[in-house]
Each structure stands twice: as C-alpha cells, then as structure tokens.
XYZ file of C-alpha atoms in Angstrom:
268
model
C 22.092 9.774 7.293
C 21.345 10.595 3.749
C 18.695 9.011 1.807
C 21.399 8.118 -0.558
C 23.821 6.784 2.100
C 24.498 2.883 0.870
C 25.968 2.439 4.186
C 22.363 2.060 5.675
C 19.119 0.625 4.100
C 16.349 2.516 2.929
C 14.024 2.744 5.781
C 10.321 2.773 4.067
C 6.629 3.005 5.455
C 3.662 1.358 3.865
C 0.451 2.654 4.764
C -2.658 1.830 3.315
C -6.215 1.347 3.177
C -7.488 4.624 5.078
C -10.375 4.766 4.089
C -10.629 8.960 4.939
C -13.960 11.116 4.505
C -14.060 15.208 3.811
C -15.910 14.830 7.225
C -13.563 14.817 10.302
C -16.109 12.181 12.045
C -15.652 9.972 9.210
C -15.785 6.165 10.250
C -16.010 2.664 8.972
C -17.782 -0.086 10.614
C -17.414 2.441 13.784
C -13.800 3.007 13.235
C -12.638 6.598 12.938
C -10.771 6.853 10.236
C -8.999 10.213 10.666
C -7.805 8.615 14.317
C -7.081 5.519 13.491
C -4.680 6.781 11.356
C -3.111 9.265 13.674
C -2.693 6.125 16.152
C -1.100 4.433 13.493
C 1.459 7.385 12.752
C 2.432 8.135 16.564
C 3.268 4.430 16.512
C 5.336 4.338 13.395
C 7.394 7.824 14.866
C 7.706 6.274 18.360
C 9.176 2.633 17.439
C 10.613 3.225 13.896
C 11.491 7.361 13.617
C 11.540 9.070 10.261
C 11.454 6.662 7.019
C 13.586 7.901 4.448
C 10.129 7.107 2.069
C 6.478 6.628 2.090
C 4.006 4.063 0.383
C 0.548 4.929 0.370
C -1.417 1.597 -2.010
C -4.640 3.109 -2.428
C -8.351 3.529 -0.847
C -6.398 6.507 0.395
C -10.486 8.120 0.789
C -13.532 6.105 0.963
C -15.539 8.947 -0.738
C -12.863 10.252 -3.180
C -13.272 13.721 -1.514
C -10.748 16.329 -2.056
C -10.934 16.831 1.672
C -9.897 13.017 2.063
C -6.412 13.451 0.106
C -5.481 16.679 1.183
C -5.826 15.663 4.857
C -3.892 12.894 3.866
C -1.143 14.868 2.588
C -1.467 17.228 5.652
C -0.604 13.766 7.752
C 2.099 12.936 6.172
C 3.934 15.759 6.851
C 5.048 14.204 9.818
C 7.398 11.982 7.551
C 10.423 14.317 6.491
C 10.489 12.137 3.422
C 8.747 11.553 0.404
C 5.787 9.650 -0.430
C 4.355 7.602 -3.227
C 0.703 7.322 -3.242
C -1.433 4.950 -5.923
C -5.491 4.471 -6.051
C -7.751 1.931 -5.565
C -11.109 0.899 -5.792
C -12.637 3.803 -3.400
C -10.498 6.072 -4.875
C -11.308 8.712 -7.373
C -7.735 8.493 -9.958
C -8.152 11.713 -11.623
C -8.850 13.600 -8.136
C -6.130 11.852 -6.173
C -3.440 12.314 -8.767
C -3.901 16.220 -8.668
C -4.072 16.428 -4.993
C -1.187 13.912 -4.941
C 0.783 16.183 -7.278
C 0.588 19.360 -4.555
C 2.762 16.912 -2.706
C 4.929 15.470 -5.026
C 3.584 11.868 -4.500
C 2.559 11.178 -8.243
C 5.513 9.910 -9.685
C 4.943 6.124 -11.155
C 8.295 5.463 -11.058
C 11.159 6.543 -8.242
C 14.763 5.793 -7.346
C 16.161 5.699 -4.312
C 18.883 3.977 -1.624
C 19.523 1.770 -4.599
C 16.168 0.331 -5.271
C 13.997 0.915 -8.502
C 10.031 1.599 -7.083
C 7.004 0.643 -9.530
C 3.863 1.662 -9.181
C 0.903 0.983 -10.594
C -2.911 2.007 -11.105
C -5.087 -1.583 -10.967
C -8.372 0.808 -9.809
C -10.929 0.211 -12.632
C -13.806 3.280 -12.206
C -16.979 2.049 -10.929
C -15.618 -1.291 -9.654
C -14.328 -3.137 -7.027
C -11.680 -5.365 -8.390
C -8.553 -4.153 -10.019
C -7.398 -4.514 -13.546
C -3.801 -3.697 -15.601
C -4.909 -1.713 -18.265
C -2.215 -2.093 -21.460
C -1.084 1.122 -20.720
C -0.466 0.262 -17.380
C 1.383 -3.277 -18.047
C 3.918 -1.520 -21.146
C 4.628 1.044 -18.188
C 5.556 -1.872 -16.312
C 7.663 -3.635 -18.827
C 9.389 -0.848 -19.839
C 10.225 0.517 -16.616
C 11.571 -2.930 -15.403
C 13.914 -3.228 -19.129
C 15.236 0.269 -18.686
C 16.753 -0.481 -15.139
C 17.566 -4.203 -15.068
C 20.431 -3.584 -12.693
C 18.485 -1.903 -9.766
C 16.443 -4.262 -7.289
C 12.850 -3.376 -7.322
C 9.696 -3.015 -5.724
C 6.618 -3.042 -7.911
C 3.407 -1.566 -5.828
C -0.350 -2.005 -6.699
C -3.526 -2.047 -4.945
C -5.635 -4.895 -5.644
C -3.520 -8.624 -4.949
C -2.136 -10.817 -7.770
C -2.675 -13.950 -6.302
C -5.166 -16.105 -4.651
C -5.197 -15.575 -1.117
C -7.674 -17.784 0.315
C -11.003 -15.945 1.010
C -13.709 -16.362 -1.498
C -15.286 -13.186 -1.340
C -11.866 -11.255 -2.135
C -10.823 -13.740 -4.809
C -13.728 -11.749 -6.670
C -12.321 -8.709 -5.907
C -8.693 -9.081 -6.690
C -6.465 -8.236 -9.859
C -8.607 -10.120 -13.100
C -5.042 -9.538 -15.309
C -2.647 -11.331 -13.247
C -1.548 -13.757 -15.808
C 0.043 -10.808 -18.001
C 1.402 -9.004 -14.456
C 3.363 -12.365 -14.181
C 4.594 -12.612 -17.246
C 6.077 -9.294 -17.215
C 7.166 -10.015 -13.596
C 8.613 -13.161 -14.707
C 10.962 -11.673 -17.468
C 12.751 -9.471 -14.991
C 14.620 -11.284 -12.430
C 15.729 -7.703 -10.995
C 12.575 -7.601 -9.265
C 12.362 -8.495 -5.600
C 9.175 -7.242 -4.191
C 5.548 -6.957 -5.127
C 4.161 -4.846 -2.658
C 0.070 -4.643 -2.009
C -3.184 -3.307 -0.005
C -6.413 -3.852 -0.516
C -6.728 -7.431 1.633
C -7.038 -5.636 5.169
C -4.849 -7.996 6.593
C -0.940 -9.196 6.766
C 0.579 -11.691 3.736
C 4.062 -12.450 3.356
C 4.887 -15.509 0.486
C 7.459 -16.086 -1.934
C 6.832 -16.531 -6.048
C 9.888 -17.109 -7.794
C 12.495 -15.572 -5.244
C 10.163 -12.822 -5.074
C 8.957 -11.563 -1.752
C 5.018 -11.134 -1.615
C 3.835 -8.504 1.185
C 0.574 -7.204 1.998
C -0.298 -5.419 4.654
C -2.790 -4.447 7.169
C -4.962 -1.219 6.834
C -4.664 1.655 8.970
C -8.098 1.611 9.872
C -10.328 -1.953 10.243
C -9.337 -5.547 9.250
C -10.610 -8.021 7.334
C -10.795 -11.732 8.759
C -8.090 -14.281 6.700
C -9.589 -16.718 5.071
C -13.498 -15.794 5.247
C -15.388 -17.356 2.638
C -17.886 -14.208 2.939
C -17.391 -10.418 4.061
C -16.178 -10.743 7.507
C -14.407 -8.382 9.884
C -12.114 -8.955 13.206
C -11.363 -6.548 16.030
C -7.385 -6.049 15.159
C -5.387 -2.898 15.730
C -5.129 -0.414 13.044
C -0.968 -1.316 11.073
C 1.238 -0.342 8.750
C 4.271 -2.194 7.297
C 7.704 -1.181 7.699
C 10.737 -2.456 5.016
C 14.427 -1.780 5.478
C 15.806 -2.456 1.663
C 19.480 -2.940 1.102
C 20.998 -2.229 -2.451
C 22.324 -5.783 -2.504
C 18.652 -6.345 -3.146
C 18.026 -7.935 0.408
C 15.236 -6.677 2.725
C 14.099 -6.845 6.148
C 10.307 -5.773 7.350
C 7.854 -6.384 9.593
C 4.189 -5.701 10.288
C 3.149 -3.609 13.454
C -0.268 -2.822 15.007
C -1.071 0.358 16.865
C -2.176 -1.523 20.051
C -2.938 1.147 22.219
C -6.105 2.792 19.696
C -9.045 2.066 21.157
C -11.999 1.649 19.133
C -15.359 -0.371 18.717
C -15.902 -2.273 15.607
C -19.397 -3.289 14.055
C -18.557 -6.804 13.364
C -22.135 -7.572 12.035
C -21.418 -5.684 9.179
C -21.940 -7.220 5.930
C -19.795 -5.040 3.539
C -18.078 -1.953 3.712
C-alpha cells in the first residue's frame, strides 16, 4: 500500500517519553531506557507491522545528549516511514531539532493519508511545565486557517487539560485557555494528541478526541495527588486515521519486558 492510498487508513505510531541517556546503561527509577524501548518496538513490529508514520511528543532524552537523539533516530529506522519528533521538558530544543533534522523529523507541519499533522513546541527552557509561546500559537492558527478542509491532528508535549493528579496539574500546559480558543475556531480539527502524563487518557472536548499515552519507559500512577510511580509495561499508542476524519487506536503495553522499578522514588 502507498502512504497515499485513501483506500486504507494511515497507520501511525506514537511513542513517547523515552527518557534516553548518551550512556547505553542509562535508566530511570531502574528502568533501562535504551531496552525498554527496544521492547516496546519489537512489540509494535510484531502485532502492528510498519506504520506508514511516526510520532515522537517529547522527553525524547532525559539529559538532552546528542547521543540520546541520535540513538533515537538510529531506532527508528526500523519504521520504513517517517517520523515527527517535538521536545519537552527534558529535552534540549535547539539540540534535538538539529539532530532531528539529519532525519527529516523537524517539520512542524506534515500532510499525509489525508490528514493535516500539527505540532507544537510547549517545552519552556529550564522548566518543567509547558507553555505556547505567541510564536508558537500564530503557527497554530495559521496552519489550522490555511487547511480548513483536511482533518487534523495537533501534537504537543505537556497536556491541555486537567487530568486529575495534583502534582502534574503543576506541571501541565499554563496557556491552555488561548490553545482552546484557537482549537475552538477550527472545527477541522479532530485530535489533540499528547505525552508527558506517563500514562493512557482518552476524552472528548468538543467532538474532539483527547489521547495521551503511556511512555516507553516507566509510568506514572493516575490520579496521585503527589509523585508516584506503578510497575506497568513500557507502551506506545497506535492510530489508524481515515480521510473522512474518523479514527481508530488503541494503547498497547510491551508485556513481556522485564524490569524492576524503584517505586520509592520521589521524582524523576
């Protein structure tokens, strides 16, 4: 099939969250990185095959090493497709967006199977929560009024909404009101797409689908009220998108890595 084909629907992979080190022993909480996200590719290949494209929503490294993102890069050529990649918090912007380029996964904007992607930079340097800087929301609005016929996907890292945990609602996107009202202008779009929550959310806001989506190395507990971690499998998301503007997707687990979590931890 063709990536084009509108016979089929656009097969696409969310991963996010890695979390990689320059170091190949890199972990978090005990987790290693690096082969927690291997497990989580051998699972993707084995139940889902090639997607026709990749999402990567940010904390792509955990010490915004060049090493981090170019191993990255080097994993994804397992995927005969391209990829999309976007920072957050952990990441360095500047860095990843070079080492992004050598792969073609800078674009902010992309077209394909019919759909209209977004995405967006909500990293603010230094800190943990996300903003829309003005640049970043006229991108937005002007991408959205120059394709109002296409359905589409906008992608960020840090969540627009409240999600029910305290210690993240700190953390999350401080401009949401002005995301909305851009959001709210453009009926065309159909997904906001997200990482940054280490664990699985699927709502609806206006007719518009809300997904977030486990990371592909540890998890955080839903609905803490403080920093808390559960021993989940490593996942990914996976979203069949139909030109009509419909979509299908589910969230898998890569059940058979083994690891030992520090759940005592009290941050990460």
């Amino acid at each position: 099939m063709t990536h084009s084909d509108p016979k089929h629907p656009l097969r696409v992979l969310q991963l996010t969250d890695p979390h990689l080190t320059a170091q190949s022993d890199g972990a978090l909480l005990g987790v290693n990185t690096r082969d927690s996200l291997a497990a989580v590719i051998e699972d993707v290949l084995k139940e889902h095959g090639q997607p026709d494209l990749v999402l990567a929503t940010g904390d792509i490294s955990q010490d915004a090493s060049v090493e981090a993102y170019r191993y990255f890069g080097e994993q994804l050529e397992a995927f005969e497709c391209p990829s999309l990649w976007i920072a957050g918090n952990h990441d360095d912007t500047s860095l990843m967006n070079s080492i992004a380029a050598e792969f073609r996964a800078d674009q902010s904007e992309w077209m394909q199977g019919g759909w209209h992607f977004v995405m967006l930079d909500s990293s603010v340097h230094g800190k943990v929560f996300g903003e829309l800087s003005g640049e970043e929301l006229a991108h937005l609005d002007n991408a959205l009024s120059e394709q109002p016929e296409l359905p589409t996907m906008v992608c960020l890292h840090h969540h627009p909404v409240d999600i029910g945990s305290d210690w993240m609602e700190k953390i999350g996107l401080k401009t949401r009101e002005a995301f909305w009202r851009i959001i709210d202008k453009h009926p065309q779009v159909k997904v906001v797409l997200w990482g940054h929550i280490h664990q699985e959310l699927h709502r609806q806001r206006n007719g518009v689908q809300l997904l977030a989506t486990p990371s592909t190395c540890i998890q955080f507990t839903a609905g803490a009220s403080n920093f808390s971690v559960e021993p989940r499998a490593p996942g990914y998301r996976w979203i069949e998108l139909n030109p009509s503007g419909n979509i299908y997707t589910e969230v898998r687990r890569a059940t058979q890595f083994e690891f030992e979590l520090d759940e005592n931890s009290s941050g990460y």
